[in-house]
Amino acid sequence: DTSIVVLQNFLGRLESELKSFDNNKDVDFNEEKSKNLINMIGKSLKELKIKGKFLYMPIRASITGKTHGPELPMVISILGLKNCIQRVNQTLEYIKNNK
């Protein structure tokens, strides 16, 4: 399922970003950094031909619970890395338990 691939990739990148900061504290992860993160995910999944709504919708649904809304970089920067990681983990756990 492409949604799982996208979310696992997104989660891995979020966790890597969080580890790069001191003491794993929730840092200022601004919109520009969020945009770069999403672009990196898009590039890494390009070979699997996952792009557009198939890339963005699983991320948005996982972190906001909705399929439409404000720009993802803004949402990610407002929620923060730890909150996004927690929400993606919850989504992946839900998918795993409800297959």
Backbone as XML, in Angstrom:
<?xml version="1.0"?>
<chain id="A" units="angstrom">
  <residue number="1" name="ASP">
    <atom name="N" x="0.842" y="-1.189" z="0.000"/>
    <atom name="CA" x="0.000" y="0.000" z="0.000"/>
    <atom name="C" x="0.887" y="1.251" z="0.000"/>
  </residue>
  <residue number="2" name="THR">
    <atom name="N" x="0.656" y="2.156" z="-0.936"/>
    <atom name="CA" x="1.511" y="3.344" z="-1.047"/>
    <atom name="C" x="1.435" y="4.238" z="0.181"/>
  </residue>
  <residue number="3" name="SER">
    <atom name="N" x="0.292" y="4.288" z="0.837"/>
    <atom name="CA" x="0.164" y="5.137" z="2.028"/>
    <atom name="C" x="1.135" y="4.709" z="3.117"/>
  </residue>
  <residue number="4" name="ILE">
    <atom name="N" x="1.288" y="3.424" z="3.307"/>
    <atom name="CA" x="2.201" y="2.921" z="4.331"/>
    <atom name="C" x="3.640" y="3.268" z="3.968"/>
  </residue>
  <residue number="5" name="VAL">
    <atom name="N" x="4.008" y="3.102" z="2.708"/>
    <atom name="CA" x="5.362" y="3.445" z="2.258"/>
    <atom name="C" x="5.641" y="4.919" z="2.505"/>
  </residue>
  <residue number="6" name="VAL">
    <atom name="N" x="4.699" y="5.771" z="2.140"/>
    <atom name="CA" x="4.859" y="7.216" z="2.333"/>
    <atom name="C" x="5.013" y="7.537" z="3.813"/>
  </residue>
  <residue number="7" name="LEU">
    <atom name="N" x="4.140" y="7.004" z="4.650"/>
    <atom name="CA" x="4.175" y="7.318" z="6.080"/>
    <atom name="C" x="5.435" y="6.786" z="6.750"/>
  </residue>
  <residue number="8" name="GLN">
    <atom name="N" x="5.889" y="5.604" z="6.366"/>
    <atom name="CA" x="7.117" y="5.075" z="6.951"/>
    <atom name="C" x="8.310" y="5.934" z="6.560"/>
  </residue>
  <residue number="9" name="ASN">
    <atom name="N" x="8.348" y="6.372" z="5.313"/>
    <atom name="CA" x="9.427" y="7.242" z="4.857"/>
    <atom name="C" x="9.377" y="8.573" z="5.593"/>
  </residue>
  <residue number="10" name="PHE">
    <atom name="N" x="8.196" y="9.145" z="5.701"/>
    <atom name="CA" x="8.002" y="10.419" z="6.391"/>
    <atom name="C" x="8.417" y="10.297" z="7.855"/>
  </residue>
  <residue number="11" name="LEU">
    <atom name="N" x="8.001" y="9.228" z="8.506"/>
    <atom name="CA" x="8.337" y="9.007" z="9.912"/>
    <atom name="C" x="9.849" y="8.898" z="10.096"/>
  </residue>
  <residue number="12" name="GLY">
    <atom name="N" x="10.503" y="8.150" z="9.234"/>
    <atom name="CA" x="11.955" y="8.014" z="9.320"/>
    <atom name="C" x="12.662" y="9.348" z="9.192"/>
  </residue>
  <residue number="13" name="ARG">
    <atom name="N" x="12.198" y="10.174" z="8.280"/>
    <atom name="CA" x="12.816" y="11.493" z="8.091"/>
    <atom name="C" x="12.543" y="12.405" z="9.283"/>
  </residue>
  <residue number="14" name="LEU">
    <atom name="N" x="11.332" y="12.368" z="9.822"/>
    <atom name="CA" x="11.022" y="13.179" z="11.003"/>
    <atom name="C" x="11.908" y="12.775" z="12.177"/>
  </residue>
  <residue number="15" name="GLU">
    <atom name="N" x="12.049" y="11.473" z="12.380"/>
    <atom name="CA" x="12.873" y="10.996" z="13.491"/>
    <atom name="C" x="14.332" y="11.377" z="13.303"/>
  </residue>
  <residue number="16" name="SER">
    <atom name="N" x="14.827" y="11.323" z="12.066"/>
    <atom name="CA" x="16.207" y="11.743" z="11.789"/>
    <atom name="C" x="16.396" y="13.219" z="12.088"/>
  </residue>
  <residue number="17" name="GLU">
    <atom name="N" x="15.425" y="14.020" z="11.694"/>
    <atom name="CA" x="15.504" y="15.455" z="11.970"/>
    <atom name="C" x="15.517" y="15.711" z="13.472"/>
  </residue>
  <residue number="18" name="LEU">
    <atom name="N" x="14.670" y="15.017" z="14.201"/>
    <atom name="CA" x="14.586" y="15.221" z="15.640"/>
    <atom name="C" x="15.899" y="14.837" z="16.321"/>
  </residue>
  <residue number="19" name="LYS">
    <atom name="N" x="16.517" y="13.745" z="15.882"/>
    <atom name="CA" x="17.785" y="13.302" z="16.468"/>
    <atom name="C" x="18.904" y="14.303" z="16.229"/>
  </residue>
  <residue number="20" name="SER">
    <atom name="N" x="18.775" y="15.100" z="15.184"/>
    <atom name="CA" x="19.839" y="16.054" z="14.868"/>
    <atom name="C" x="19.849" y="17.248" z="15.821"/>
  </residue>
  <residue number="21" name="PHE">
    <atom name="N" x="18.834" y="17.374" z="16.655"/>
    <atom name="CA" x="18.774" y="18.473" z="17.611"/>
    <atom name="C" x="19.178" y="17.990" z="18.996"/>
  </residue>
  <residue number="22" name="ASP">
    <atom name="N" x="19.711" y="18.891" z="19.797"/>
    <atom name="CA" x="20.170" y="18.560" z="21.149"/>
    <atom name="C" x="19.021" y="18.097" z="22.026"/>
  </residue>
  <residue number="23" name="ASN">
    <atom name="N" x="19.260" y="17.039" z="22.765"/>
    <atom name="CA" x="18.346" y="16.539" z="23.801"/>
    <atom name="C" x="16.952" y="16.191" z="23.291"/>
  </residue>
  <residue number="24" name="ASN">
    <atom name="N" x="16.799" y="15.991" z="21.992"/>
    <atom name="CA" x="15.493" y="15.645" z="21.422"/>
    <atom name="C" x="14.375" y="16.594" z="21.839"/>
  </residue>
  <residue number="25" name="LYS">
    <atom name="N" x="14.708" y="17.823" z="22.156"/>
    <atom name="CA" x="13.648" y="18.769" z="22.520"/>
    <atom name="C" x="12.919" y="19.216" z="21.263"/>
  </residue>
  <residue number="26" name="ASP">
    <atom name="N" x="11.692" y="19.622" z="21.411"/>
    <atom name="CA" x="10.917" y="20.081" z="20.262"/>
    <atom name="C" x="11.446" y="21.451" z="19.876"/>
  </residue>
  <residue number="27" name="VAL">
    <atom name="N" x="12.061" y="21.523" z="18.741"/>
    <atom name="CA" x="12.761" y="22.723" z="18.314"/>
    <atom name="C" x="11.922" y="23.515" z="17.328"/>
  </residue>
  <residue number="28" name="ASP">
    <atom name="N" x="12.440" y="24.654" z="16.977"/>
    <atom name="CA" x="11.784" y="25.484" z="15.973"/>
    <atom name="C" x="11.991" y="24.847" z="14.605"/>
  </residue>
  <residue number="29" name="PHE">
    <atom name="N" x="11.031" y="24.080" z="14.164"/>
    <atom name="CA" x="11.092" y="23.435" z="12.858"/>
    <atom name="C" x="10.193" y="24.253" z="11.949"/>
  </residue>
  <residue number="30" name="ASN">
    <atom name="N" x="10.778" y="25.261" z="11.317"/>
    <atom name="CA" x="9.994" y="26.240" z="10.567"/>
    <atom name="C" x="9.449" y="25.688" z="9.248"/>
  </residue>
  <residue number="31" name="GLU">
    <atom name="N" x="8.663" y="26.523" z="8.578"/>
    <atom name="CA" x="8.017" y="26.105" z="7.330"/>
    <atom name="C" x="9.023" y="25.743" z="6.253"/>
  </residue>
  <residue number="32" name="GLU">
    <atom name="N" x="10.124" y="26.485" z="6.185"/>
    <atom name="CA" x="11.141" y="26.213" z="5.162"/>
    <atom name="C" x="11.754" y="24.830" z="5.371"/>
  </residue>
  <residue number="33" name="LYS">
    <atom name="N" x="12.080" y="24.496" z="6.611"/>
    <atom name="CA" x="12.629" y="23.169" z="6.911"/>
    <atom name="C" x="11.596" y="22.086" z="6.612"/>
  </residue>
  <residue number="34" name="SER">
    <atom name="N" x="10.346" y="22.355" z="6.923"/>
    <atom name="CA" x="9.270" y="21.396" z="6.648"/>
    <atom name="C" x="9.110" y="21.177" z="5.150"/>
  </residue>
  <residue number="35" name="LYS">
    <atom name="N" x="9.178" y="22.255" z="4.397"/>
    <atom name="CA" x="9.057" y="22.169" z="2.939"/>
    <atom name="C" x="10.206" y="21.342" z="2.360"/>
  </residue>
  <residue number="36" name="ASN">
    <atom name="N" x="11.425" y="21.583" z="2.852"/>
    <atom name="CA" x="12.582" y="20.815" z="2.387"/>
    <atom name="C" x="12.431" y="19.335" z="2.711"/>
  </residue>
  <residue number="37" name="LEU">
    <atom name="N" x="11.910" y="19.037" z="3.885"/>
    <atom name="CA" x="11.694" y="17.654" z="4.302"/>
    <atom name="C" x="10.715" y="16.954" z="3.359"/>
  </residue>
  <residue number="38" name="ILE">
    <atom name="N" x="9.618" y="17.599" z="3.053"/>
    <atom name="CA" x="8.619" y="17.013" z="2.154"/>
    <atom name="C" x="9.198" y="16.833" z="0.753"/>
  </residue>
  <residue number="39" name="ASN">
    <atom name="N" x="9.985" y="17.803" z="0.289"/>
    <atom name="CA" x="10.625" y="17.678" z="-1.024"/>
    <atom name="C" x="11.585" y="16.493" z="-1.060"/>
  </residue>
  <residue number="40" name="MET">
    <atom name="N" x="12.339" y="16.285" z="0.035"/>
    <atom name="CA" x="13.258" y="15.143" z="0.100"/>
    <atom name="C" x="12.489" y="13.829" z="0.033"/>
  </residue>
  <residue number="41" name="ILE">
    <atom name="N" x="11.366" y="13.763" z="0.710"/>
    <atom name="CA" x="10.540" y="12.554" z="0.681"/>
    <atom name="C" x="10.026" y="12.323" z="-0.739"/>
  </residue>
  <residue number="42" name="GLY">
    <atom name="N" x="9.570" y="13.390" z="-1.370"/>
    <atom name="CA" x="9.086" y="13.287" z="-2.745"/>
    <atom name="C" x="10.150" y="12.758" z="-3.688"/>
  </residue>
  <residue number="43" name="LYS">
    <atom name="N" x="11.376" y="13.252" z="-3.539"/>
    <atom name="CA" x="12.479" y="12.793" z="-4.394"/>
    <atom name="C" x="12.807" y="11.332" z="-4.128"/>
  </residue>
  <residue number="44" name="SER">
    <atom name="N" x="12.793" y="10.934" z="-2.857"/>
    <atom name="CA" x="13.149" y="9.551" z="-2.531"/>
    <atom name="C" x="12.079" y="8.561" z="-2.995"/>
  </residue>
  <residue number="45" name="LEU">
    <atom name="N" x="10.835" y="8.998" z="-3.099"/>
    <atom name="CA" x="9.752" y="8.105" z="-3.520"/>
    <atom name="C" x="9.446" y="8.216" z="-5.015"/>
  </residue>
  <residue number="46" name="LYS">
    <atom name="N" x="10.163" y="9.095" z="-5.698"/>
    <atom name="CA" x="9.924" y="9.304" z="-7.128"/>
    <atom name="C" x="10.137" y="8.018" z="-7.925"/>
  </residue>
  <residue number="47" name="GLU">
    <atom name="N" x="11.163" y="7.246" z="-7.546"/>
    <atom name="CA" x="11.440" y="6.005" z="-8.276"/>
    <atom name="C" x="10.307" y="4.993" z="-8.137"/>
  </residue>
  <residue number="48" name="LEU">
    <atom name="N" x="9.521" y="5.121" z="-7.075"/>
    <atom name="CA" x="8.357" y="4.250" z="-6.899"/>
    <atom name="C" x="7.108" y="4.840" z="-7.550"/>
  </residue>
  <residue number="49" name="LYS">
    <atom name="N" x="7.297" y="5.965" z="-8.211"/>
    <atom name="CA" x="6.214" y="6.678" z="-8.899"/>
    <atom name="C" x="5.108" y="7.120" z="-7.935"/>
  </residue>
  <residue number="50" name="ILE">
    <atom name="N" x="5.516" y="7.467" z="-6.709"/>
    <atom name="CA" x="4.575" y="8.003" z="-5.723"/>
    <atom name="C" x="4.757" y="9.510" z="-5.704"/>
  </residue>
  <residue number="51" name="LYS">
    <atom name="N" x="3.727" y="10.231" z="-6.122"/>
    <atom name="CA" x="3.821" y="11.689" z="-6.155"/>
    <atom name="C" x="2.426" y="12.284" z="-6.061"/>
  </residue>
  <residue number="52" name="GLY">
    <atom name="N" x="2.382" y="13.600" z="-6.027"/>
    <atom name="CA" x="1.102" y="14.302" z="-5.986"/>
    <atom name="C" x="0.274" y="13.920" z="-4.778"/>
  </residue>
  <residue number="53" name="LYS">
    <atom name="N" x="-1.021" y="13.718" z="-5.002"/>
    <atom name="CA" x="-1.917" y="13.435" z="-3.878"/>
    <atom name="C" x="-1.576" y="12.123" z="-3.187"/>
  </residue>
  <residue number="54" name="PHE">
    <atom name="N" x="-0.959" y="11.189" z="-3.912"/>
    <atom name="CA" x="-0.586" y="9.915" z="-3.297"/>
    <atom name="C" x="0.580" y="10.086" z="-2.321"/>
  </residue>
  <residue number="55" name="LEU">
    <atom name="N" x="1.312" y="11.177" z="-2.468"/>
    <atom name="CA" x="2.394" y="11.504" z="-1.547"/>
    <atom name="C" x="1.880" y="12.345" z="-0.388"/>
  </residue>
  <residue number="56" name="TYR">
    <atom name="N" x="1.139" y="13.392" z="-0.708"/>
    <atom name="CA" x="0.752" y="14.374" z="0.306"/>
    <atom name="C" x="-0.454" y="13.966" z="1.153"/>
  </residue>
  <residue number="57" name="MET">
    <atom name="N" x="-1.419" y="13.289" z="0.553"/>
    <atom name="CA" x="-2.649" y="12.983" z="1.284"/>
    <atom name="C" x="-2.426" y="12.058" z="2.491"/>
  </residue>
  <residue number="58" name="PRO">
    <atom name="N" x="-1.613" y="10.992" z="2.372"/>
    <atom name="CA" x="-1.389" y="10.162" z="3.565"/>
    <atom name="C" x="-0.710" y="10.931" z="4.700"/>
  </residue>
  <residue number="59" name="ILE">
    <atom name="N" x="0.219" y="11.807" z="4.352"/>
    <atom name="CA" x="0.902" y="12.611" z="5.369"/>
    <atom name="C" x="-0.097" y="13.546" z="6.032"/>
  </residue>
  <residue number="60" name="ARG">
    <atom name="N" x="-0.866" y="14.249" z="5.229"/>
    <atom name="CA" x="-1.852" y="15.198" z="5.765"/>
    <atom name="C" x="-2.891" y="14.479" z="6.628"/>
  </residue>
  <residue number="61" name="ALA">
    <atom name="N" x="-3.416" y="13.371" z="6.125"/>
    <atom name="CA" x="-4.437" y="12.636" z="6.876"/>
    <atom name="C" x="-3.873" y="12.126" z="8.200"/>
  </residue>
  <residue number="62" name="SER">
    <atom name="N" x="-2.631" y="11.712" z="8.176"/>
    <atom name="CA" x="-2.009" y="11.182" z="9.382"/>
    <atom name="C" x="-1.785" y="12.250" z="10.446"/>
  </residue>
  <residue number="63" name="ILE">
    <atom name="N" x="-1.315" y="13.418" z="10.032"/>
    <atom name="CA" x="-0.984" y="14.426" z="11.049"/>
    <atom name="C" x="-2.136" y="15.361" z="11.389"/>
  </residue>
  <residue number="64" name="THR">
    <atom name="N" x="-3.149" y="15.463" z="10.509"/>
    <atom name="CA" x="-4.262" y="16.379" z="10.802"/>
    <atom name="C" x="-5.600" y="15.668" z="10.967"/>
  </residue>
  <residue number="65" name="GLY">
    <atom name="N" x="-5.697" y="14.445" z="10.456"/>
    <atom name="CA" x="-6.973" y="13.741" z="10.496"/>
    <atom name="C" x="-7.913" y="14.170" z="9.383"/>
  </residue>
  <residue number="66" name="LYS">
    <atom name="N" x="-7.417" y="14.995" z="8.467"/>
    <atom name="CA" x="-8.232" y="15.488" z="7.346"/>
    <atom name="C" x="-7.439" y="15.347" z="6.052"/>
  </residue>
  <residue number="67" name="THR">
    <atom name="N" x="-8.148" y="15.323" z="4.935"/>
    <atom name="CA" x="-7.464" y="15.196" z="3.650"/>
    <atom name="C" x="-7.282" y="16.531" z="2.946"/>
  </residue>
  <residue number="68" name="HIS">
    <atom name="N" x="-7.840" y="17.597" z="3.500"/>
    <atom name="CA" x="-7.672" y="18.937" z="2.927"/>
    <atom name="C" x="-7.361" y="19.898" z="4.058"/>
  </residue>
  <residue number="69" name="GLY">
    <atom name="N" x="-6.682" y="20.975" z="3.724"/>
    <atom name="CA" x="-6.382" y="21.968" z="4.750"/>
    <atom name="C" x="-5.225" y="22.850" z="4.346"/>
  </residue>
  <residue number="70" name="PRO">
    <atom name="N" x="-4.644" y="23.534" z="5.320"/>
    <atom name="CA" x="-3.529" y="24.441" z="5.042"/>
    <atom name="C" x="-2.318" y="23.683" z="4.486"/>
  </residue>
  <residue number="71" name="GLU">
    <atom name="N" x="-1.382" y="24.430" z="3.963"/>
    <atom name="CA" x="-0.161" y="23.850" z="3.411"/>
    <atom name="C" x="0.531" y="22.979" z="4.460"/>
  </residue>
  <residue number="72" name="LEU">
    <atom name="N" x="0.993" y="21.812" z="4.029"/>
    <atom name="CA" x="1.638" y="20.879" z="4.951"/>
    <atom name="C" x="2.836" y="21.470" z="5.695"/>
  </residue>
  <residue number="73" name="PRO">
    <atom name="N" x="3.733" y="22.204" z="5.022"/>
    <atom name="CA" x="4.862" y="22.767" z="5.775"/>
    <atom name="C" x="4.419" y="23.637" z="6.951"/>
  </residue>
  <residue number="74" name="MET">
    <atom name="N" x="3.355" y="24.403" z="6.772"/>
    <atom name="CA" x="2.851" y="25.236" z="7.862"/>
    <atom name="C" x="2.317" y="24.354" z="8.996"/>
  </residue>
  <residue number="75" name="VAL">
    <atom name="N" x="1.570" y="23.331" z="8.652"/>
    <atom name="CA" x="0.997" y="22.438" z="9.659"/>
    <atom name="C" x="2.107" y="21.742" z="10.447"/>
  </residue>
  <residue number="76" name="ILE">
    <atom name="N" x="3.106" y="21.229" z="9.742"/>
    <atom name="CA" x="4.214" y="20.527" z="10.397"/>
    <atom name="C" x="4.967" y="21.464" z="11.327"/>
  </residue>
  <residue number="77" name="SER">
    <atom name="N" x="5.214" y="22.693" z="10.872"/>
    <atom name="CA" x="5.958" y="23.636" z="11.712"/>
    <atom name="C" x="5.158" y="24.040" z="12.948"/>
  </residue>
  <residue number="78" name="ILE">
    <atom name="N" x="3.851" y="24.128" z="12.828"/>
    <atom name="CA" x="3.009" y="24.488" z="13.976"/>
    <atom name="C" x="2.923" y="23.327" z="14.975"/>
  </residue>
  <residue number="79" name="LEU">
    <atom name="N" x="2.717" y="22.122" z="14.477"/>
    <atom name="CA" x="2.575" y="20.963" z="15.365"/>
    <atom name="C" x="3.895" y="20.564" z="16.018"/>
  </residue>
  <residue number="80" name="GLY">
    <atom name="N" x="4.986" y="20.741" z="15.294"/>
    <atom name="CA" x="6.294" y="20.343" z="15.811"/>
    <atom name="C" x="6.623" y="18.897" z="15.477"/>
  </residue>
  <residue number="81" name="LEU">
    <atom name="N" x="7.920" y="18.601" z="15.520"/>
    <atom name="CA" x="8.391" y="17.274" z="15.131"/>
    <atom name="C" x="7.845" y="16.161" z="16.016"/>
  </residue>
  <residue number="82" name="LYS">
    <atom name="N" x="7.935" y="16.345" z="17.326"/>
    <atom name="CA" x="7.502" y="15.274" z="18.237"/>
    <atom name="C" x="6.026" y="14.942" z="18.056"/>
  </residue>
  <residue number="83" name="ASN">
    <atom name="N" x="5.214" y="15.952" z="17.906"/>
    <atom name="CA" x="3.777" y="15.748" z="17.722"/>
    <atom name="C" x="3.501" y="15.024" z="16.407"/>
  </residue>
  <residue number="84" name="CYS">
    <atom name="N" x="4.194" y="15.416" z="15.344"/>
    <atom name="CA" x="4.008" y="14.764" z="14.042"/>
    <atom name="C" x="4.445" y="13.303" z="14.108"/>
  </residue>
  <residue number="85" name="ILE">
    <atom name="N" x="5.581" y="13.042" z="14.767"/>
    <atom name="CA" x="6.061" y="11.667" z="14.914"/>
    <atom name="C" x="5.029" y="10.827" z="15.654"/>
  </residue>
  <residue number="86" name="GLN">
    <atom name="N" x="4.492" y="11.362" z="16.722"/>
    <atom name="CA" x="3.487" y="10.644" z="17.510"/>
    <atom name="C" x="2.254" y="10.336" z="16.664"/>
  </residue>
  <residue number="87" name="ARG">
    <atom name="N" x="1.800" y="11.294" z="15.897"/>
    <atom name="CA" x="0.599" y="11.099" z="15.078"/>
    <atom name="C" x="0.822" y="10.078" z="13.965"/>
  </residue>
  <residue number="88" name="VAL">
    <atom name="N" x="2.000" y="10.123" z="13.329"/>
    <atom name="CA" x="2.289" y="9.155" z="12.270"/>
    <atom name="C" x="2.408" y="7.754" z="12.870"/>
  </residue>
  <residue number="89" name="ASN">
    <atom name="N" x="3.060" y="7.637" z="14.019"/>
    <atom name="CA" x="3.148" y="6.337" z="14.697"/>
    <atom name="C" x="1.762" y="5.790" z="15.015"/>
  </residue>
  <residue number="90" name="GLN">
    <atom name="N" x="0.877" y="6.642" z="15.501"/>
    <atom name="CA" x="-0.492" y="6.214" z="15.813"/>
    <atom name="C" x="-1.216" y="5.746" z="14.556"/>
  </residue>
  <residue number="91" name="THR">
    <atom name="N" x="-1.016" y="6.450" z="13.461"/>
    <atom name="CA" x="-1.656" y="6.076" z="12.195"/>
    <atom name="C" x="-1.151" y="4.724" z="11.718"/>
  </residue>
  <residue number="92" name="LEU">
    <atom name="N" x="0.175" y="4.530" z="11.742"/>
    <atom name="CA" x="0.744" y="3.258" z="11.299"/>
    <atom name="C" x="0.271" y="2.107" z="12.191"/>
  </residue>
  <residue number="93" name="GLU">
    <atom name="N" x="0.178" y="2.349" z="13.475"/>
    <atom name="CA" x="-0.315" y="1.329" z="14.409"/>
    <atom name="C" x="-1.780" y="0.996" z="14.102"/>
  </residue>
  <residue number="94" name="TYR">
    <atom name="N" x="-2.575" y="2.012" z="13.823"/>
    <atom name="CA" x="-3.982" y="1.809" z="13.482"/>
    <atom name="C" x="-4.107" y="0.970" z="12.206"/>
  </residue>
  <residue number="95" name="ILE">
    <atom name="N" x="-3.309" y="1.310" z="11.195"/>
    <atom name="CA" x="-3.347" y="0.562" z="9.932"/>
    <atom name="C" x="-2.971" y="-0.894" z="10.183"/>
  </residue>
  <residue number="96" name="LYS">
    <atom name="N" x="-1.924" y="-1.098" z="10.953"/>
    <atom name="CA" x="-1.442" y="-2.450" z="11.256"/>
    <atom name="C" x="-2.519" y="-3.278" z="11.964"/>
  </residue>
  <residue number="97" name="ASN">
    <atom name="N" x="-3.210" y="-2.671" z="12.899"/>
    <atom name="CA" x="-4.202" y="-3.396" z="13.697"/>
    <atom name="C" x="-5.551" y="-3.560" z="13.013"/>
  </residue>
  <residue number="98" name="ASN">
    <atom name="N" x="-5.773" y="-2.856" z="11.920"/>
    <atom name="CA" x="-7.085" y="-2.898" z="11.265"/>
    <atom name="C" x="-7.028" y="-3.395" z="9.832"/>
  </residue>
  <residue number="99" name="LYS">
    <atom name="N" x="-6.039" y="-4.182" z="9.515"/>
    <atom name="CA" x="-5.952" y="-4.746" z="8.161"/>
    <atom name="C" x="-6.806" y="-5.969" z="8.038"/>
  </residue>
</chain>
